CSV table of C-alpha atoms and ligand atoms in Angstrom, one decimal:
chain,number,residue,atom,x,y,z
W,1369,UNK,CA,0.0,0.0,0.0
W,1370,UNK,CA,1.2,3.5,-0.7
W,1371,UNK,CA,1.9,5.6,2.3
W,1372,UNK,CA,-0.7,8.2,1.5
W,1373,UNK,CA,-3.4,5.5,1.5
W,1374,UNK,CA,-2.4,4.6,5.1
W,1375,UNK,CA,-2.7,8.1,6.4
W,1376,UNK,CA,-6.0,9.3,8.0
W,1377,UNK,CA,-7.7,11.6,5.5
W,1378,UNK,CA,-8.0,14.5,8.1
W,1379,UNK,CA,-4.3,14.3,8.8
W,1380,UNK,CA,-3.5,14.3,5.1
W,1381,UNK,CA,-5.7,17.4,4.6
W,1382,UNK,CA,-4.8,19.5,7.6
W,1383,UNK,CA,-2.5,22.5,7.7
W,1384,UNK,CA,0.1,22.3,10.5
W,1385,UNK,CA,0.7,25.1,13.0
W,1386,UNK,CA,3.5,27.3,11.8
W,1387,UNK,CA,5.2,30.3,13.3
W,1388,UNK,CA,6.7,33.3,11.5
W,1389,UNK,CA,10.1,32.2,12.8
W,1390,UNK,CA,10.0,28.9,11.0
W,1391,UNK,CA,10.2,30.8,7.8
W,1392,UNK,CA,12.0,34.1,8.4
W,1393,UNK,CA,14.3,33.6,11.5
W,1394,UNK,CA,17.4,33.8,9.4
W,1395,UNK,CA,16.5,37.4,8.4
W,1396,UNK,CA,15.8,38.7,11.9
W,1397,UNK,CA,17.7,40.1,14.9
W,1398,UNK,CA,14.7,41.6,16.7
W,1399,UNK,CA,12.0,39.1,17.6
W,1400,UNK,CA,8.6,40.7,18.0
W,1401,UNK,CA,6.7,37.8,16.4
W,1402,UNK,CA,5.9,35.3,19.2
W,1403,UNK,CA,4.6,37.4,22.1
W,1404,UNK,CA,7.5,36.4,24.3
W,1405,UNK,CA,8.9,38.5,27.1
W,1406,UNK,CA,11.9,40.5,25.7
W,1407,UNK,CA,13.8,40.4,29.0
W,1408,UNK,CA,16.7,38.0,28.8
W,1409,UNK,CA,16.4,35.1,31.3
W,1410,UNK,CA,17.9,32.4,29.2
W,1411,UNK,CA,14.5,30.9,28.9
W,1412,UNK,CA,12.4,33.8,27.6
W,1413,UNK,CA,12.4,32.5,24.0
W,1414,UNK,CA,10.6,29.5,22.6
W,1415,UNK,CA,12.8,26.5,21.9
W,1416,UNK,CA,13.8,25.4,18.4
W,1417,UNK,CA,10.7,23.4,17.3
W,1418,UNK,CA,12.7,21.1,15.1
W,1419,UNK,CA,15.8,20.7,17.4
W,1420,UNK,CA,18.1,21.2,14.5
W,1421,UNK,CA,21.4,21.2,16.4
W,1422,UNK,CA,20.6,18.0,18.2
W,1423,UNK,CA,19.6,16.3,14.9
W,1424,UNK,CA,22.9,17.4,13.3
W,1425,UNK,CA,24.8,15.6,16.1
W,1426,UNK,CA,22.5,12.6,16.2
W,1427,UNK,CA,22.7,12.3,12.4
W,1428,UNK,CA,26.5,11.9,12.7
W,1429,UNK,CA,26.2,9.5,15.6
W,1430,UNK,CA,23.5,7.2,14.2
W,1431,UNK,CA,24.3,7.5,10.5
W,1432,UNK,CA,20.8,8.7,9.6
W,1433,UNK,CA,20.0,11.9,7.6
W,1434,UNK,CA,18.7,14.8,9.8
W,1435,UNK,CA,15.4,14.9,8.0
W,1436,UNK,CA,14.8,11.3,8.9
W,1437,UNK,CA,14.9,12.0,12.7
W,1438,UNK,CA,12.1,13.1,14.9
W,1439,UNK,CA,12.4,14.0,18.6
W,1440,UNK,CA,9.5,13.5,21.0
W,1441,UNK,CA,8.5,14.0,24.6
W,1442,UNK,CA,9.9,10.6,25.4
W,1443,UNK,CA,9.4,7.8,22.9
W,1444,UNK,CA,5.9,7.6,24.3
W,1445,UNK,CA,5.1,10.7,22.2
W,1446,UNK,CA,5.8,9.2,18.8
W,1447,UNK,CA,3.9,6.1,19.8
W,1448,UNK,CA,0.8,8.2,20.3
W,1449,UNK,CA,1.4,10.4,17.3
W,1450,UNK,CA,1.9,7.4,15.0
W,1451,UNK,CA,-1.5,6.0,16.1
W,1452,UNK,CA,-3.1,9.4,15.5
W,1453,UNK,CA,-1.6,9.7,12.0
W,1454,UNK,CA,-2.5,6.3,10.7
W,1455,UNK,CA,-5.4,4.9,12.7
W,1456,UNK,CA,-9.0,6.1,12.2
W,1457,UNK,CA,-10.8,6.1,15.6
W,1458,UNK,CA,-13.4,3.5,15.8
W,1459,UNK,CA,-12.3,1.9,12.6
W,1460,UNK,CA,-8.7,0.8,12.4
W,1461,UNK,CA,-6.6,-1.4,14.6
W,1462,UNK,CA,-3.0,-1.8,15.7
W,1463,UNK,CA,-1.3,-5.2,16.3
W,1464,UNK,CA,0.9,-5.7,19.3
W,1465,UNK,CA,2.7,-8.7,20.8
W,1466,UNK,CA,1.5,-10.3,24.0
W,1467,UNK,CA,3.1,-9.6,26.4
W,1468,UNK,CA,4.7,-6.3,25.5
W,1469,UNK,CA,5.1,-2.6,26.6
W,1470,UNK,CA,1.8,-1.2,28.0
W,1471,UNK,CA,1.8,2.2,26.3
W,1472,UNK,CA,0.8,0.9,22.8
W,1473,UNK,CA,-2.5,-0.3,24.2
W,1474,UNK,CA,-3.0,2.9,26.3
W,1475,UNK,CA,-2.3,5.2,23.3
W,1476,UNK,CA,-4.7,3.1,21.2
W,1477,UNK,CA,-7.4,3.3,23.8
W,1478,UNK,CA,-7.0,7.1,24.1
W,1479,UNK,CA,-7.5,7.3,20.3
W,1480,UNK,CA,-10.4,4.8,20.2
W,1481,UNK,CA,-8.3,2.3,18.2
W,1482,UNK,CA,-8.7,-1.5,18.4
W,1483,UNK,CA,-5.8,-3.6,19.7
W,1484,UNK,CA,-5.1,-7.0,18.3
W,1485,UNK,CA,-2.7,-9.2,20.3
W,1486,UNK,CA,-0.5,-11.8,18.9
W,1487,UNK,CA,1.0,-14.1,21.5
W,1488,UNK,CA,4.7,-14.7,21.8
W,1489,UNK,CA,5.8,-18.3,22.4
W,1490,UNK,CA,6.2,-19.7,25.9
W,1491,UNK,CA,9.8,-18.4,25.9
W,1492,UNK,CA,8.7,-15.0,24.6
W,1493,UNK,CA,10.0,-15.6,21.1
W,1494,UNK,CA,8.4,-14.1,18.0
W,1495,UNK,CA,6.6,-16.4,15.6
W,1496,UNK,CA,6.1,-14.3,12.5
W,1497,UNK,CA,3.3,-16.6,11.1
W,1498,UNK,CA,1.3,-16.1,14.3
W,1499,UNK,CA,1.6,-12.3,13.9
W,1500,UNK,CA,0.9,-12.3,10.1
W,1501,UNK,CA,-2.2,-14.5,10.6
W,1502,UNK,CA,-3.7,-11.9,13.0
W,1503,UNK,CA,-3.6,-9.0,10.6
W,1504,UNK,CA,-7.0,-7.7,9.6
W,1505,UNK,CA,-8.1,-5.5,6.8
W,1506,UNK,CA,-7.9,-2.3,8.8
W,1507,UNK,CA,-4.7,-3.1,10.8
W,1508,UNK,CA,-2.5,-0.1,10.2
W,1509,UNK,CA,0.4,-0.5,12.6
W,1510,UNK,CA,2.3,-3.5,14.0
W,1511,UNK,CA,4.4,-2.7,17.1
W,1512,UNK,CA,7.5,-4.9,17.6
W,1513,UNK,CA,9.4,-4.2,20.8
W,1514,UNK,CA,12.9,-5.6,20.7
W,1515,UNK,CA,14.4,-6.1,23.3
W,1516,UNK,CA,10.9,-6.7,24.5
W,1517,UNK,CA,9.5,-5.3,27.7
W,1518,UNK,CA,8.6,-7.0,30.1
W,1519,UNK,CA,10.3,-10.2,28.9
W,1520,UNK,CA,13.7,-8.6,28.3
W,1521,UNK,CA,14.8,-10.6,25.2
W,1522,UNK,CA,15.8,-9.4,21.7
W,1523,UNK,CA,13.4,-10.7,19.1
W,1524,UNK,CA,14.7,-12.7,16.1
W,1525,UNK,CA,15.8,-10.4,13.3
W,1526,UNK,CA,14.7,-12.8,10.6
W,1527,UNK,CA,11.3,-13.2,12.2
W,1528,UNK,CA,10.9,-9.4,12.3
W,1529,UNK,CA,12.1,-9.1,8.7
W,1530,UNK,CA,9.5,-11.7,7.6
W,1531,UNK,CA,6.8,-9.5,9.1
W,1532,UNK,CA,8.1,-6.3,7.5
W,1533,UNK,CA,8.3,-8.1,4.1
W,1534,UNK,CA,4.7,-9.3,4.3
W,1535,UNK,CA,2.8,-6.4,5.8
W,1536,UNK,CA,1.9,-3.3,3.8
W,1537,UNK,CA,1.2,-1.1,6.8
W,1538,UNK,CA,3.5,0.6,9.2
W,1539,UNK,CA,5.9,-1.5,11.3
W,1540,UNK,CA,7.2,0.2,14.5
W,1541,UNK,CA,10.3,-1.4,16.0
W,1542,UNK,CA,10.7,-0.1,19.6
W,1543,UNK,CA,14.4,-0.2,20.5
W,1544,UNK,CA,14.2,1.5,23.9
W,1545,UNK,CA,16.6,-1.1,25.3
W,1546,UNK,CA,18.8,-1.7,22.2
W,1547,UNK,CA,21.8,0.0,23.7
W,1548,UNK,CA,22.1,-2.9,26.2
W,1549,UNK,CA,22.9,-5.3,23.4
W,1550,UNK,CA,25.5,-5.6,20.7
W,1551,UNK,CA,22.7,-5.8,18.1
W,1552,UNK,CA,22.8,-3.0,15.6
W,1553,UNK,CA,18.9,-2.9,15.5
W,1554,UNK,CA,17.0,-1.8,12.5
W,1555,UNK,CA,18.2,1.8,11.8
W,1556,UNK,CA,20.4,0.4,9.0
W,1557,UNK,CA,17.4,-1.1,7.3
W,1558,UNK,CA,15.2,2.0,6.9
W,1559,UNK,CA,16.0,2.2,3.2
W,1560,UNK,CA,15.0,-1.4,2.7
W,1561,UNK,CA,11.6,-1.0,4.5
W,1562,UNK,CA,10.0,2.4,3.6
W,1563,UNK,CA,7.2,1.9,6.1
W,1564,UNK,CA,9.5,1.1,9.0
W,1565,UNK,CA,9.8,3.4,12.1
W,1566,UNK,CA,12.5,2.8,14.7
W,1567,UNK,CA,12.1,4.2,18.1
W,1568,UNK,CA,14.9,4.8,20.6
W,1569,UNK,CA,15.2,6.8,23.7
W,1570,UNK,CA,17.4,8.9,26.0
W,1571,UNK,CA,15.6,7.4,29.0
W,1572,UNK,CA,17.5,4.2,29.5
W,1573,UNK,CA,21.2,3.7,28.5
W,1574,UNK,CA,21.7,7.5,28.3
W,1575,UNK,CA,20.4,7.8,31.8
W,1576,UNK,CA,18.1,10.8,31.2
W,1577,UNK,CA,14.5,9.5,31.8
W,1578,UNK,CA,13.7,12.8,33.6
W,1579,UNK,CA,14.3,14.9,30.5
W,1580,UNK,CA,11.6,13.1,28.5
W,1581,UNK,CA,13.3,12.9,25.1
W,1582,UNK,CA,12.8,10.0,22.6
W,1583,UNK,CA,13.8,9.5,19.0
W,1584,UNK,CA,12.0,8.2,15.9
W,1585,UNK,CA,13.9,7.3,12.8
W,1586,UNK,CA,11.9,6.8,9.5
W,1587,UNK,CA,11.5,7.9,5.9
W,1588,UNK,CA,11.6,11.7,5.3
W,1589,UNK,CA,7.8,11.5,4.6
W,1590,UNK,CA,6.9,9.8,7.9
W,1591,UNK,CA,9.1,12.3,9.8
W,1592,UNK,CA,7.2,15.1,8.0
W,1593,UNK,CA,3.9,13.7,9.2
W,1594,UNK,CA,5.2,13.4,12.8
W,1595,UNK,CA,6.3,17.1,12.6
W,1596,UNK,CA,2.9,18.0,11.2
W,1597,UNK,CA,0.9,16.7,14.1
W,1598,UNK,CA,3.3,17.3,17.1
W,1599,UNK,CA,2.8,20.2,19.5
W,1600,UNK,CA,5.0,23.0,18.2
W,1601,UNK,CA,7.5,23.2,21.1
W,1602,UNK,CA,7.5,19.6,22.3
W,1603,UNK,CA,11.1,19.6,23.5
W,1604,UNK,CA,11.8,22.4,26.0
W,1605,UNK,CA,15.0,24.4,26.0
W,1606,UNK,CA,16.5,22.9,29.1
W,1607,UNK,CA,16.1,19.4,27.8
W,1608,UNK,CA,17.6,20.4,24.4
W,1609,UNK,CA,20.6,21.8,26.2
W,1610,UNK,CA,21.1,18.7,28.3
W,1611,UNK,CA,20.8,16.4,25.3
W,1612,UNK,CA,23.4,18.5,23.4
W,1613,UNK,CA,25.8,18.2,26.3
W,1614,UNK,CA,25.3,14.5,26.5
W,1615,UNK,CA,25.9,14.1,22.8
W,1616,UNK,CA,29.4,15.6,23.3
W,1617,UNK,CA,30.4,12.4,25.1
W,1618,UNK,CA,28.5,9.5,23.6
W,1619,UNK,CA,31.2,7.1,24.9
W,1620,UNK,CA,29.8,7.6,28.5
W,1621,UNK,CA,26.8,5.6,27.4
W,1622,UNK,CA,29.0,2.6,26.7
W,1623,UNK,CA,30.7,2.8,30.1
W,1624,UNK,CA,27.4,3.0,31.9
W,1625,UNK,CA,26.0,0.2,29.8
W,1626,UNK,CA,29.0,-2.1,30.5
W,1627,UNK,CA,28.5,-1.6,34.3
W,1628,UNK,CA,24.7,-2.3,34.1
W,1629,UNK,CA,25.3,-5.4,32.0
W,1630,UNK,CA,27.9,-6.7,34.5
W,1631,UNK,CA,25.5,-6.0,37.3
W,1632,UNK,CA,22.8,-7.8,35.4
W,1633,UNK,CA,25.0,-10.9,35.3
W,1634,UNK,CA,25.8,-10.5,39.0
W,1635,UNK,CA,22.2,-10.4,39.9
W,1636,UNK,CA,21.4,-13.4,37.8
W,1637,UNK,CA,24.2,-15.4,39.4
W,1638,UNK,CA,23.2,-14.5,42.9
W,1639,UNK,CA,19.5,-15.1,42.5
W,1640,UNK,CA,19.8,-18.4,40.5
W,1641,UNK,CA,19.9,-20.6,43.6
W,1642,UNK,CA,17.2,-18.7,45.6
W,1643,UNK,CA,14.6,-21.2,46.8
W,1644,UNK,CA,11.7,-19.1,45.7
W,1645,UNK,CA,13.1,-18.4,42.2
W,1646,UNK,CA,11.7,-20.7,39.6
W,1647,UNK,CA,13.1,-19.1,36.5
W,1648,UNK,CA,15.2,-16.1,35.4
W,1649,UNK,CA,14.5,-15.3,31.8
W,1650,UNK,CA,17.3,-14.4,29.4
W,1651,UNK,CA,17.7,-10.6,29.2
W,1652,UNK,CA,19.2,-8.3,26.6
W,1653,UNK,CA,18.0,-5.2,28.6
W,1654,UNK,CA,18.5,-3.4,31.9
W,1655,UNK,CA,16.1,-5.6,33.8
W,1656,UNK,CA,15.4,-9.2,34.7
W,1657,UNK,CA,12.1,-11.0,34.5
W,1658,UNK,CA,12.0,-13.5,37.3
W,1659,UNK,CA,9.3,-16.2,38.0
W,1660,UNK,CA,8.8,-16.8,41.7
W,1661,UNK,CA,6.7,-19.3,43.5
W,1662,UNK,CA,4.6,-16.5,44.8
W,1663,UNK,CA,5.4,-13.2,43.1
W,1664,UNK,CA,2.9,-11.1,45.1
W,1665,UNK,CA,4.2,-12.2,48.4
W,1666,UNK,CA,7.8,-11.4,47.4
W,1667,UNK,CA,6.7,-8.0,45.9
W,1668,UNK,CA,5.0,-7.1,49.2
W,1669,UNK,CA,7.9,-8.2,51.4
W,1670,UNK,CA,10.3,-6.2,49.3
W,1671,UNK,CA,8.1,-3.2,49.4
W,1672,UNK,CA,8.0,-3.4,53.2
W,1673,UNK,CA,11.8,-3.0,53.0
W,1674,UNK,CA,11.3,0.0,50.7
W,1675,UNK,CA,12.4,-1.9,47.6
W,1676,UNK,CA,9.9,-1.5,44.8
W,1677,UNK,CA,9.8,-3.9,41.9
W,1678,UNK,CA,7.2,-4.5,39.2
W,1679,UNK,CA,4.7,-7.3,39.5
W,1680,UNK,CA,4.0,-8.3,35.9
W,1681,UNK,CA,1.9,-11.4,36.8
W,1682,UNK,CA,-1.3,-9.9,35.4
W,1683,UNK,CA,0.1,-9.1,31.9
W,1684,UNK,CA,1.7,-12.5,31.9
W,1685,UNK,CA,-1.6,-14.3,32.3
W,1686,UNK,CA,-1.1,-15.1,35.9
W,1687,UNK,CA,2.5,-16.4,35.6
W,1688,UNK,CA,4.2,-15.3,38.9
W,1689,UNK,CA,6.7,-12.8,37.6
W,1690,UNK,CA,8.5,-9.8,38.9
W,1691,UNK,CA,10.3,-7.4,36.6
W,1692,UNK,CA,13.3,-6.1,38.4
W,1693,UNK,CA,15.5,-3.2,37.1
W,1694,UNK,CA,19.2,-3.6,37.5
W,1695,UNK,CA,20.3,-1.0,40.1
W,1696,UNK,CA,23.6,0.2,41.5
W,1697,UNK,CA,25.9,-2.4,42.9
W,1698,UNK,CA,24.8,-1.4,46.5
W,1699,UNK,CA,21.1,-1.5,45.5
W,1700,UNK,CA,21.5,-4.9,43.9
W,1701,UNK,CA,23.4,-6.3,47.0
W,1702,UNK,CA,20.5,-5.0,49.2
W,1703,UNK,CA,18.0,-6.7,47.0
W,1704,UNK,CA,19.8,-10.0,47.1
W,1705,UNK,CA,20.2,-9.8,50.9
W,1706,UNK,CA,16.6,-9.0,51.3
W,1707,UNK,CA,15.5,-11.9,49.2
W,1708,UNK,CA,17.6,-14.4,51.0
W,1709,UNK,CA,16.5,-13.1,54.4
W,1710,UNK,CA,12.9,-13.8,53.6
W,1711,UNK,CA,13.2,-17.4,52.7
P,714,LIG,N1,9.3,1.7,24.9
P,714,LIG,C1,9.6,0.8,25.8
P,714,LIG,C2,9.7,-0.7,25.4
P,714,LIG,C3,9.7,1.1,27.2
P,714,LIG,O1,9.9,0.2,28.1
P,714,LIG,C4,9.6,2.5,27.5
P,714,LIG,C5,9.7,3.0,29.0
P,714,LIG,N2,9.5,2.1,30.0
P,714,LIG,C6,9.3,3.4,26.5
P,714,LIG,C7,9.2,3.0,25.2
P,714,LIG,C8,9.1,4.8,26.8
P,714,LIG,O2,10.3,5.5,27.0
P,714,LIG,P1,10.4,7.0,27.1
P,714,LIG,O3,9.0,7.6,26.8
P,714,LIG,O4,10.9,7.4,28.4
P,714,LIG,O5,11.3,7.4,26.0
C-alpha cells in the first residue's frame, strides 16, 4: 500500500501550525513575532521546534540523515502520534505482541483504536506466522518491541524481517533497550523498508529519563507527518541543552551500559539458587524478568523493606513474575540480601 493510502484523511488534509520564525528567522535580529517577554532570562524565547542542532549531532552518531529523525517528549510521544496519524478512531486497529510494553495499548485506547494481540511463544519468542495470521483489513500498525518489555529478550531479526516483508502497513520497532545489546537494531534497514519506524530513547542507556526525550527514525515523509501533528515546542530548552551536552560524550553511554550489563550478570548469578526463584528469563536489557513461586508475596515483602519492583503477573496471564530493574551495585546487593533473608 502507498503511504498516502495509510494516512488518516483528516491528517493528510490538515494544515500544520506554523510560526513566523519557521520561515523568516534567518533574516531577523529583533524578535517581535511570538509574544515572548523580551527580557533575557535564558528561557524567555521559545525553543527550536525542530531541534536542528541535536539532529545534526544525532545524524552523525546514528548515520541517519537529519530529515529522517524526529524527537519527541519521550518515545511515548511518537507512539501516540503514529497512532493518531495512521489509525482512524473506531475503525482501524494496531497489532501488538503479548506480552509487551503497555503504552501501545493505552495510546490506542485514548485514540479509540482497536488492539489485536499476537501471543509470543512460551519463551517470549516471536513467531512471524502467528503475527501475520492476526492481521486484519484495517490493521495499520504493527508494534514490535525488541528487546521486549517485560520479557527482556531481543526478538529474532529474521522473524521481524519476515513481518516487514509481508505487511503493507507501518511496522514500528521499539528499540528502547537496544543499547544494552551488541545488536545494531533496525536503523540500518530503513531504506529497505520504507514503512518502518525505529524508536529509541534517551531514558535508558543514556540515563536521562527525567528529560523526556525520545527518538523516531523513519523515511523523510513519515518524519514530516510526525512534525505536522506534534505540539510545536515539544522539547523544551533545558532538555535540548542537556541532550546537546550528553551528545558531546556518547562514549559515556558505553561505560554506563557495561556496568549495568555486568550488574545484570551479578544479579542473575546471585539469584539463580534462591529457593523461591523458579526461572530467570534471558535478558538483553537493563532488567530481569523472574518467575517466583509467589510473586505477590515477594513483591509485598520487598516493598515493606522499601524496595519497589514491578509485579508483571497480570500481563503474563497469571504467571508469577516480577520485573526487576538492575540498580547500582549497592542496591543490587541489598535486593539479594533482602530476598535471602525472607526465605
Ligand atoms: N518503549 C519501551 C519498550 C519502554 O519500556 C519504555 C519505557 N518504559 C518506553 C518505550 C518509553 O520510554 P520514554 O517515553 O521514556 O522514551
